[in-house]
Short mmCIF file of C-alpha atoms and ligand atoms in Angstrom, two decimals:
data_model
loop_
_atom_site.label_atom_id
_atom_site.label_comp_id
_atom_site.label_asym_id
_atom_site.label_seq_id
_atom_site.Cartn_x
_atom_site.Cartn_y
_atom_site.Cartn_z
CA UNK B 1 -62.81 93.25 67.68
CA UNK B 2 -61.10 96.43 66.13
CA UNK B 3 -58.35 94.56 66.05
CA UNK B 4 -57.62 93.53 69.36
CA UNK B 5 -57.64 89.74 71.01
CA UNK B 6 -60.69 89.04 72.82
CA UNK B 7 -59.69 85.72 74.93
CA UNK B 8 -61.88 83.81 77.27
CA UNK B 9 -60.19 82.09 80.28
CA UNK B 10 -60.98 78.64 80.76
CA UNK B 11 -62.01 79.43 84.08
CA UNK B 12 -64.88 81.70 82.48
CA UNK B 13 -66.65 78.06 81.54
CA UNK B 14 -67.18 77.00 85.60
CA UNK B 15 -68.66 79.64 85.89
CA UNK B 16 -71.06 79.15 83.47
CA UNK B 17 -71.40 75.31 84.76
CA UNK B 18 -72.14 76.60 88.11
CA UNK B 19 -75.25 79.36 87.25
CA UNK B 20 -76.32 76.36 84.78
CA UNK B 21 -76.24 73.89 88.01
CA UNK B 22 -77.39 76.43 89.99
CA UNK B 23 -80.76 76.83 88.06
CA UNK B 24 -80.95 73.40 87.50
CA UNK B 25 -80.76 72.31 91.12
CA UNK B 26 -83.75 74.96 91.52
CA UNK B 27 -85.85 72.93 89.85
CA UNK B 28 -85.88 74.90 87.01
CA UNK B 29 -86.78 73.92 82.93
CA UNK B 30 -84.46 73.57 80.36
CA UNK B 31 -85.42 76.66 78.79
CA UNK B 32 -85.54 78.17 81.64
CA UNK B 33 -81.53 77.46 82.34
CA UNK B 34 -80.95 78.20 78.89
CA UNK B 35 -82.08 81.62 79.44
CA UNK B 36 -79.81 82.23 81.95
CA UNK B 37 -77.15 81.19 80.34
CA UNK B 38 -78.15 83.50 77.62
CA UNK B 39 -78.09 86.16 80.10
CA UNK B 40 -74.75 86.00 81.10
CA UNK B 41 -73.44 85.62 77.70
CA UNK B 42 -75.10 89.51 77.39
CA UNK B 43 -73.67 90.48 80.98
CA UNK B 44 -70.08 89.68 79.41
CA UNK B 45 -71.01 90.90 76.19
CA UNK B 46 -71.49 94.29 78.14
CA UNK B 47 -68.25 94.03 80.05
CA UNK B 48 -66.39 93.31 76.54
CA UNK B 49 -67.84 96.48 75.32
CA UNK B 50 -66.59 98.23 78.62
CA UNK B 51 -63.33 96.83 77.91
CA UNK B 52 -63.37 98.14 74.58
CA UNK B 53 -64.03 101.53 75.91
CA UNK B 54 -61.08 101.69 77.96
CA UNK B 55 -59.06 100.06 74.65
CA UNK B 56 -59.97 102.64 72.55
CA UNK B 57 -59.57 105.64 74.46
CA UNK B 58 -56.27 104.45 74.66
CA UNK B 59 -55.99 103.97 71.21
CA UNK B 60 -56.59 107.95 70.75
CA UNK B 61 -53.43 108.19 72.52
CA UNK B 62 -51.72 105.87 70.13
CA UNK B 63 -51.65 102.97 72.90
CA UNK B 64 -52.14 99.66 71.74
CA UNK B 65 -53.87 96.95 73.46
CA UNK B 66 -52.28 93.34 73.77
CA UNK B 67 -55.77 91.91 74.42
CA UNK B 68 -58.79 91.56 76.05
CA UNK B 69 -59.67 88.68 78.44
CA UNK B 70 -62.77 87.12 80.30
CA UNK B 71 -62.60 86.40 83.50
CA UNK B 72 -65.22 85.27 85.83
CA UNK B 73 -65.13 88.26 87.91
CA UNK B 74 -64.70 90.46 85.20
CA UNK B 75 -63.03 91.25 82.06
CA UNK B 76 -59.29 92.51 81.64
CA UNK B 77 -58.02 94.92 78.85
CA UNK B 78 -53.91 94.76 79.21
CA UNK B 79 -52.86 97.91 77.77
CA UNK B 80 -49.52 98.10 76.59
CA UNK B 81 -48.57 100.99 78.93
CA UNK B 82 -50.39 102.78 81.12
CA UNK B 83 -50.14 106.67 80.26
CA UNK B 84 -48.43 108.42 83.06
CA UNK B 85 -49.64 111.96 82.02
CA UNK B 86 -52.84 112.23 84.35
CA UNK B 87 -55.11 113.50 81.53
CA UNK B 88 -54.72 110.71 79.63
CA UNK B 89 -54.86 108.13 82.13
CA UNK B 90 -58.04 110.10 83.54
CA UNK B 91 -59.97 109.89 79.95
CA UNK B 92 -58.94 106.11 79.85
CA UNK B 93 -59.81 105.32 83.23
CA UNK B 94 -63.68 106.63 82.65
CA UNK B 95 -64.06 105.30 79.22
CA UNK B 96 -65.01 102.25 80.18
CA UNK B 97 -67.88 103.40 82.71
CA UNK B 98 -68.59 105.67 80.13
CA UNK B 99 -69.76 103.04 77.96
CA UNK B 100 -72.26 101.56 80.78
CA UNK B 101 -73.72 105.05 81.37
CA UNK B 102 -74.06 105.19 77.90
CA UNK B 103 -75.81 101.72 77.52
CA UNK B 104 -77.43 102.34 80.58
CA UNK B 105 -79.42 106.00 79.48
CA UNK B 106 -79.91 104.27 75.99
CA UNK B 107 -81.92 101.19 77.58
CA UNK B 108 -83.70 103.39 79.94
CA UNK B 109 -84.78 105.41 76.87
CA UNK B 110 -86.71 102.45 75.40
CA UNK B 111 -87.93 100.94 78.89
CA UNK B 112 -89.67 104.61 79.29
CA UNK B 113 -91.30 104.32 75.63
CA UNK B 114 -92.10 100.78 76.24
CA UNK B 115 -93.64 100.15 79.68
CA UNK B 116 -93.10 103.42 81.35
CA UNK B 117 -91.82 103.60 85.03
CA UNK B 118 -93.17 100.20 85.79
CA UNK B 119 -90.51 98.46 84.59
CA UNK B 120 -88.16 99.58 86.78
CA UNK B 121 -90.13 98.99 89.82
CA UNK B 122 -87.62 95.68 90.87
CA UNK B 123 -83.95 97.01 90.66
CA UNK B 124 -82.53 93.06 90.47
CA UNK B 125 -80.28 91.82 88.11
CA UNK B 126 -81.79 88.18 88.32
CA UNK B 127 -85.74 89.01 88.06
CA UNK B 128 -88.02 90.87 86.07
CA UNK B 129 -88.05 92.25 82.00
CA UNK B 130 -84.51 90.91 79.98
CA UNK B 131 -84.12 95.11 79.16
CA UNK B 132 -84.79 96.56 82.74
CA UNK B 133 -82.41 93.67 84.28
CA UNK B 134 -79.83 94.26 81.18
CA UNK B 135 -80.49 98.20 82.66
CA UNK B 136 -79.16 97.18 85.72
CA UNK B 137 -76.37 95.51 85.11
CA UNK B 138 -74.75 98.76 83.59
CA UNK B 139 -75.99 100.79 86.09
CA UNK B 140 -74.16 98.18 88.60
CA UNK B 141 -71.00 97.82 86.59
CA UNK B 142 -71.00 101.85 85.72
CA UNK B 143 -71.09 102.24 90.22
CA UNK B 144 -68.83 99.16 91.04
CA UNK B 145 -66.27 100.32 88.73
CA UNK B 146 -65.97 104.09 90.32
CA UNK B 147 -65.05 102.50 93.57
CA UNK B 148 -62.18 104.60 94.28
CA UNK B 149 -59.52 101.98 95.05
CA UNK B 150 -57.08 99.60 92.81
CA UNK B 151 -57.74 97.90 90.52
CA UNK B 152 -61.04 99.51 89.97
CA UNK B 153 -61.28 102.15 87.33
CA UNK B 154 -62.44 104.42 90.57
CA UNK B 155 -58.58 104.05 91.23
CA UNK B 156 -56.81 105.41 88.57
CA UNK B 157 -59.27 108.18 88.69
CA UNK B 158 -58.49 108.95 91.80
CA UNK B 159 -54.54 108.82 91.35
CA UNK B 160 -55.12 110.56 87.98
CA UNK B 161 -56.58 113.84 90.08
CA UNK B 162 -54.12 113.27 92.89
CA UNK B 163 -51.40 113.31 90.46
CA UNK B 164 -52.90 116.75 88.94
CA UNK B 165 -50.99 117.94 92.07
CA UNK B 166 -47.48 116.71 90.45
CA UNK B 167 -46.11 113.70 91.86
CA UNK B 168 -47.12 110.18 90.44
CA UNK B 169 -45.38 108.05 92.52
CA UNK B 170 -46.96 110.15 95.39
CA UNK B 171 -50.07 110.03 94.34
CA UNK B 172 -50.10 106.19 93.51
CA UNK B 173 -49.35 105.51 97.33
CA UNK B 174 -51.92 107.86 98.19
CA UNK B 175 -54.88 105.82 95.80
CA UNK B 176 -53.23 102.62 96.68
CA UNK B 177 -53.75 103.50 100.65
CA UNK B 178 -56.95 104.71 100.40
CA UNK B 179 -58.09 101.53 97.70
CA UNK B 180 -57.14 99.50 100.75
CA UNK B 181 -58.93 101.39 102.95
CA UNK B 182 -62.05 100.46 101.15
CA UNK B 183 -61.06 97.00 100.85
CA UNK B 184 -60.75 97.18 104.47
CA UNK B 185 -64.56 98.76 104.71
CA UNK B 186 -65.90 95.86 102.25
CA UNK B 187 -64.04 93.03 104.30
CA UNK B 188 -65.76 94.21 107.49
CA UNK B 189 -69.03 94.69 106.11
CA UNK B 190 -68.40 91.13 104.72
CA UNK B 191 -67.92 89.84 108.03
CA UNK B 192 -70.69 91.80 109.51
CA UNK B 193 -73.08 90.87 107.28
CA UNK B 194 -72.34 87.86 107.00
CA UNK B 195 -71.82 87.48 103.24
CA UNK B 196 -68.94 86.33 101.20
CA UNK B 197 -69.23 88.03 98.15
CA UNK B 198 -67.53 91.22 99.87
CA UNK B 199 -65.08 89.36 101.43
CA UNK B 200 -63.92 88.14 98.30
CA UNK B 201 -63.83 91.41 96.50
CA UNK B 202 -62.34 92.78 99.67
CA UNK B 203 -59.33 90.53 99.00
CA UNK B 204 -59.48 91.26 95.27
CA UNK B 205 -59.17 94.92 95.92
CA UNK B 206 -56.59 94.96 98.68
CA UNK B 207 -54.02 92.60 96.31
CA UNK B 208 -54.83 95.01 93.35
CA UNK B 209 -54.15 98.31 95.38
CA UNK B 210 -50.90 96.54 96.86
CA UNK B 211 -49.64 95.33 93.72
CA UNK B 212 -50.65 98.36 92.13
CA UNK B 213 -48.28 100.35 94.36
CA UNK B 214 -45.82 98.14 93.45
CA UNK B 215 -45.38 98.69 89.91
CA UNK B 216 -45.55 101.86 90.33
CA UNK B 217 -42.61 101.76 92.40
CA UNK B 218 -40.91 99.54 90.24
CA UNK B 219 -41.25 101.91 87.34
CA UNK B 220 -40.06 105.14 89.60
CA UNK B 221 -37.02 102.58 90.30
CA UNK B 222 -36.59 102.15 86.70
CA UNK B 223 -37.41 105.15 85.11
CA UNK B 224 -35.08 106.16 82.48
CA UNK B 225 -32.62 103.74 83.45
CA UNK B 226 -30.80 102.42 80.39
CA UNK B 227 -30.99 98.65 79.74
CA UNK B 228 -27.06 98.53 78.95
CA UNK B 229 -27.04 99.49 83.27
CA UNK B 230 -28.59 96.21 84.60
CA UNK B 231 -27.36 94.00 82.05
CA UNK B 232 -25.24 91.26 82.51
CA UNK B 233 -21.87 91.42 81.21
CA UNK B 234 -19.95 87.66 81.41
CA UNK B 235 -22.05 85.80 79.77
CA UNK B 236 -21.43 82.71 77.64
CA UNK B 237 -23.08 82.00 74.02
CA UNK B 238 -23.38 79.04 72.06
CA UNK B 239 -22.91 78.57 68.64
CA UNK B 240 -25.68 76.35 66.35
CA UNK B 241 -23.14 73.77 65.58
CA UNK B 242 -22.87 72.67 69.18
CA UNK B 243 -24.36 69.76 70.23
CA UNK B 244 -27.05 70.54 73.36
CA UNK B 245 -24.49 68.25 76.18
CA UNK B 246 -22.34 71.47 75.50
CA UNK B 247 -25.08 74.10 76.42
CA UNK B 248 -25.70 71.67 79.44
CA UNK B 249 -21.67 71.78 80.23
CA UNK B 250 -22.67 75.41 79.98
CA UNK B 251 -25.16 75.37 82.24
CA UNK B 252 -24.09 73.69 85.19
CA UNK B 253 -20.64 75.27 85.36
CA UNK B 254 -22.24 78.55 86.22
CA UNK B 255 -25.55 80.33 86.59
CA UNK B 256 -26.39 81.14 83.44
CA UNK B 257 -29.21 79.44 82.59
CA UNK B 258 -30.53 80.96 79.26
CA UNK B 259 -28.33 81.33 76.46
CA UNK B 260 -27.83 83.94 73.24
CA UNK B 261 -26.83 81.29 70.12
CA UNK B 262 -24.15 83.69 68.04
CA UNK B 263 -22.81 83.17 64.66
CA UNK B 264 -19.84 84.31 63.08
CA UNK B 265 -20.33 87.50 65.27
CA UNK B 266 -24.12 88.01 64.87
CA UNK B 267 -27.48 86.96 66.96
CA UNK B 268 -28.88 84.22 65.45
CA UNK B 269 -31.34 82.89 68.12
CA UNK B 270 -32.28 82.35 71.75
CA UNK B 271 -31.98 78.89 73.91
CA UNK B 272 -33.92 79.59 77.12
CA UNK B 273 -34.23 77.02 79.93
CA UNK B 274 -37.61 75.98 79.32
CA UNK B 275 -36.70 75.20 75.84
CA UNK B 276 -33.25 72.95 76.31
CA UNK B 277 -35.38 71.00 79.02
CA UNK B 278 -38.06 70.40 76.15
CA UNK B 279 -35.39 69.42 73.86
CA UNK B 280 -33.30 67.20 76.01
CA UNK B 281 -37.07 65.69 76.88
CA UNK B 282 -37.58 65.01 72.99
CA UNK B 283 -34.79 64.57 71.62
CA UNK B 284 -31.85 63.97 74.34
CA UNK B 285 -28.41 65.78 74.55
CA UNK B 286 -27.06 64.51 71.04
CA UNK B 287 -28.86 66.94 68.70
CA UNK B 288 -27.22 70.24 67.52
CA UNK B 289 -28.67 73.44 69.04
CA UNK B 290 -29.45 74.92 65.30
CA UNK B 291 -32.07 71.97 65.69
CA UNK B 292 -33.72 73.06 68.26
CA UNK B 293 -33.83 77.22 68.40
CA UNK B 294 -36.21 79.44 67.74
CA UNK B 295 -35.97 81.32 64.90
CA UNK B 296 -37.84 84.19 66.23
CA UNK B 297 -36.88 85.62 69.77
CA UNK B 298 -36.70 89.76 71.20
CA UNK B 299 -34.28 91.24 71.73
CA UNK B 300 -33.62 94.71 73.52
CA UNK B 301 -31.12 97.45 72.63
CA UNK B 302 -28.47 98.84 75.27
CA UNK B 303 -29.35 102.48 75.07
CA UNK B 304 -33.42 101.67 75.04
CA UNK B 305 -35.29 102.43 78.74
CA UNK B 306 -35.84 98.88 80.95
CA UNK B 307 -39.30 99.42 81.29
CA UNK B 308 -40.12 99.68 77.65
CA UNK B 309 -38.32 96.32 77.56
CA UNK B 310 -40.17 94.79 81.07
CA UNK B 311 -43.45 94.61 79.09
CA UNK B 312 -41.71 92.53 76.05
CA UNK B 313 -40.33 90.35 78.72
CA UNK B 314 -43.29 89.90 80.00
CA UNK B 315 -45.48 88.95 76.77
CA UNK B 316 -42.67 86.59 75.46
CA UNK B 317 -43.07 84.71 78.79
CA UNK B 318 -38.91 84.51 78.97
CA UNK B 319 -36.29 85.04 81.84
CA UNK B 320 -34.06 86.89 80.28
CA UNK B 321 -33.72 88.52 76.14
CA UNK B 322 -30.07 89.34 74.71
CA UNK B 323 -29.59 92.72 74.19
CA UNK B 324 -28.14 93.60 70.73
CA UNK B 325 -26.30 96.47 69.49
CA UNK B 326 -25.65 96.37 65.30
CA UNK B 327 -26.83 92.72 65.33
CA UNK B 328 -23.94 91.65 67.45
CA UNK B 329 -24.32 90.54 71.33
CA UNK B 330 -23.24 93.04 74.16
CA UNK B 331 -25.15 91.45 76.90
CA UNK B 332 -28.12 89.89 78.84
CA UNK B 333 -30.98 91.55 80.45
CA UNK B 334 -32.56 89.18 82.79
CA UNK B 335 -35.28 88.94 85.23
CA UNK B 336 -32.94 87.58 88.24
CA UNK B 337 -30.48 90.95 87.73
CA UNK B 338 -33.23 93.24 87.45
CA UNK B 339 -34.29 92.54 91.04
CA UNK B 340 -30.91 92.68 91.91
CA UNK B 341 -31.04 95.83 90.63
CA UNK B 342 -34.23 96.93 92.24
CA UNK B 343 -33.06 95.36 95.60
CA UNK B 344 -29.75 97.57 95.41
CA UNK B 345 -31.71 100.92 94.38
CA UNK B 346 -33.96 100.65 97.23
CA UNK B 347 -31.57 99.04 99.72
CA UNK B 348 -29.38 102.54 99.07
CA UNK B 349 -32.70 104.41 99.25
CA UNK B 350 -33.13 103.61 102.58
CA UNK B 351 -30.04 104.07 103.96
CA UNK B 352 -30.06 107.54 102.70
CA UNK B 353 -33.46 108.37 104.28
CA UNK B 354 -32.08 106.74 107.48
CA UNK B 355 -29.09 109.24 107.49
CA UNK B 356 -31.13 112.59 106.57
CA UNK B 357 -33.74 111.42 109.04
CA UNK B 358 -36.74 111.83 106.64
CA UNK B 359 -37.69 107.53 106.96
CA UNK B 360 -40.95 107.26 104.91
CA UNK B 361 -42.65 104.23 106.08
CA UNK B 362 -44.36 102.22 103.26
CA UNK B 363 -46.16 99.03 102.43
CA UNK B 364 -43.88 98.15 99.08
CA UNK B 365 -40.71 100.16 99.94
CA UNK B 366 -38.70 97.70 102.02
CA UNK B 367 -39.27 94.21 101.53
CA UNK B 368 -42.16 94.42 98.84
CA UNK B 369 -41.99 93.05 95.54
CA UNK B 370 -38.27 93.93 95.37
CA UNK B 371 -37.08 92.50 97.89
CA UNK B 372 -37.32 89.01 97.28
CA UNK B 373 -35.14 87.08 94.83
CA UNK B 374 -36.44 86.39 91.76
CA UNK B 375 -39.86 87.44 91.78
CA UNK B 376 -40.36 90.37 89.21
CA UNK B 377 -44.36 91.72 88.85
CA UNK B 378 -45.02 89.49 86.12
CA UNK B 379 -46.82 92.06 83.89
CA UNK B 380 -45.25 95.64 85.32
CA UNK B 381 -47.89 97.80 83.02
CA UNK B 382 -51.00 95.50 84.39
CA UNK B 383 -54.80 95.37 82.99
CA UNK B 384 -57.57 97.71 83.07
CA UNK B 385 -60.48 96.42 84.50
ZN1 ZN K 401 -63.00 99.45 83.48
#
């Protein structure tokens, strides 16, 4: 739609197995289940538009959107970056329950010519007239959505206005303590209750405000850093001509595990991991690597900022991309250095806090998504919801 992906996750279709079950287990007729079906289809169909909202709003700000995905708690719109001028982020942020409010006054404007105030007399999503419960829903999703905390649109209005005040990374701790706050409020009231539903999105808005905080810290580590900083330097290439035992010589004598295939000086291609284990799978060590590569493979530039490049990193699903300069190899930016890198910046953080006495305790500053080897937020930008 407009040019953007809309994907369903396969996950989306137990979902619709279990209300169909549900319904049948009830009792219920055929056409009875059907219709319910049918009304979930239309709940979704509402969230896609909500989605939408968010993607185009973005799109006035000449942000693109990778895509738009289903999920059974929701939908997902992965922007490619996540404006960090507070205006911007604000209008994107209430786009989306924009759209509901919008949908919302609309169907209440034909309910009140239709039936008049009657029809509103049951405020349920599962009973009554297919427009009042269709009413509802965006009413619902319009309020659930403004909960201030991570990764509800609520959030990033909330660190939107907080960052009015100047300081972004600030003002990201500040949403991201107070989103788990709330998810501390819903997982009590879940126990309380007793009902499970909260606890769940209790849990769901807890890891969204932590890993929320994260990125943001990860990009404040990053920002403006030069990818030609955190590359790596000694690296080997191969050449198409060799057979793939010498890229597996290659391998195991140190711990490089992806390599940049060069040709008389230039970048011709990309042999990751994942694809010499494929190869040697299908077609054993024997074959030449010109065989085997990709013809099409990022790359990143030396003098371009890391986290313009973390986001291609992230949609080519790779480990590590060689960065180019003129078409001819000056290094490797990978995923296992730029923790390294991360770890460093915020092991030296601390220590100076530690020795000018100002120590600022925080969930993601010490041993948080940085800390540990090898695990880089796998999408640093992250979805709207
Ligand atoms: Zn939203």
């Amino acid at each position: 739609m407009f040019g953007i992906d809309v994907r369903v996750h396969p996950t989306f279709l137990i979902l619709l197995g279990w209300v169909g079950l549900t319904h049948v287990a009830t009792g219920a007729g055929w056409v009875a289940v059907l219709g319910e079906l049918g009304f979930l289809l239309l709940l979704f169909g509402i969230v896609v538009l909500h989605e939408l909202g968010h993607a185009l709003a973005a799109r006035r700000y000449g942000i693109r959107t990778r895509d738009i995905t289903l999920l059974p708690f929701g939908g997902i719109a992965r922007l490619e970056r996540i404006p960090e001028e507070p205006g911007k982020e604000l209008v994107i942020a209430l786009a989306g329950p924009a759209v509901n409010v919008a949908l919302a006054a609309g169907l209440l404007g034909v309910l009140l010519l239709a039936s008049g105030v009657g029809a509103l007399a049951t405020p349920s999503l599962f009973d009554g007239e297919l427009l009042a419960r269709l009413f509802w829903v965006n009413v619902w999703l319009a309020g659930f959505n403004m909960i201030p905390a991570f990764p509800m649109d609520g959030g990033r209005v909330l660190r939107a206005l907080l960052a009015f005040g100047g300081d972004y990374l600030q003002a990201t701790r500040v949403a991201a303590g107070i989103g788990q706050g709330v998810a501390l409020l819903f997982g009590l009231a879940g126990l309380l209750l007793p009902n499970p539903f909260l606890l769940f999105i209790a849990l769901f808005v807890w890891i969204g405000a932590a890993q929320e905080g994260g990125a943001a810290a990860v990009r404040a580590t990053l920002g403006g850093v030069p990818v030609g900083r955190v590359m790596v330097r000694k690296l080997r290439s191969v050449a198409p001509t060799d057979p793939l035992s010498r890229v597996v010589e290659a391998m195991m004598d140190g711990f490089q595990q992806d390599f940049p295939v060069v040709e008389g000086g230039r970048v011709v291609g990309m042999l990751d991991r994942i694809e010499l284990m494929r190869a040697l799978k299908q077609h054993g060590d024997r074959i030449t690597v010109a065989e085997v590569v990709q013809p099409e493979f990022p790359t990143a530039h030396p003098n371009e900022p890391v986290e313009a490049v973390m986001g291609r990193l992230a949609d080519a699903g790779r480990q590590s991309l060689p960065v180019v300069r003129h078409g001819e190899l000056v290094g490797l930016l990978t995923a296992d250095n730029l923790v390294e890198f991360l770890s460093i910046r915020n092991a030296l953080r601390d220590w100076r806090a530690t020795r000018d006495g100002d120590r600022v305790w925080s969930p993601w500053s010490r041993d948080g998504q940085a800390g540990r080897r090898g695990t880089l937020p796998a999408d640093p930008v992250g979805g709207t919801r």
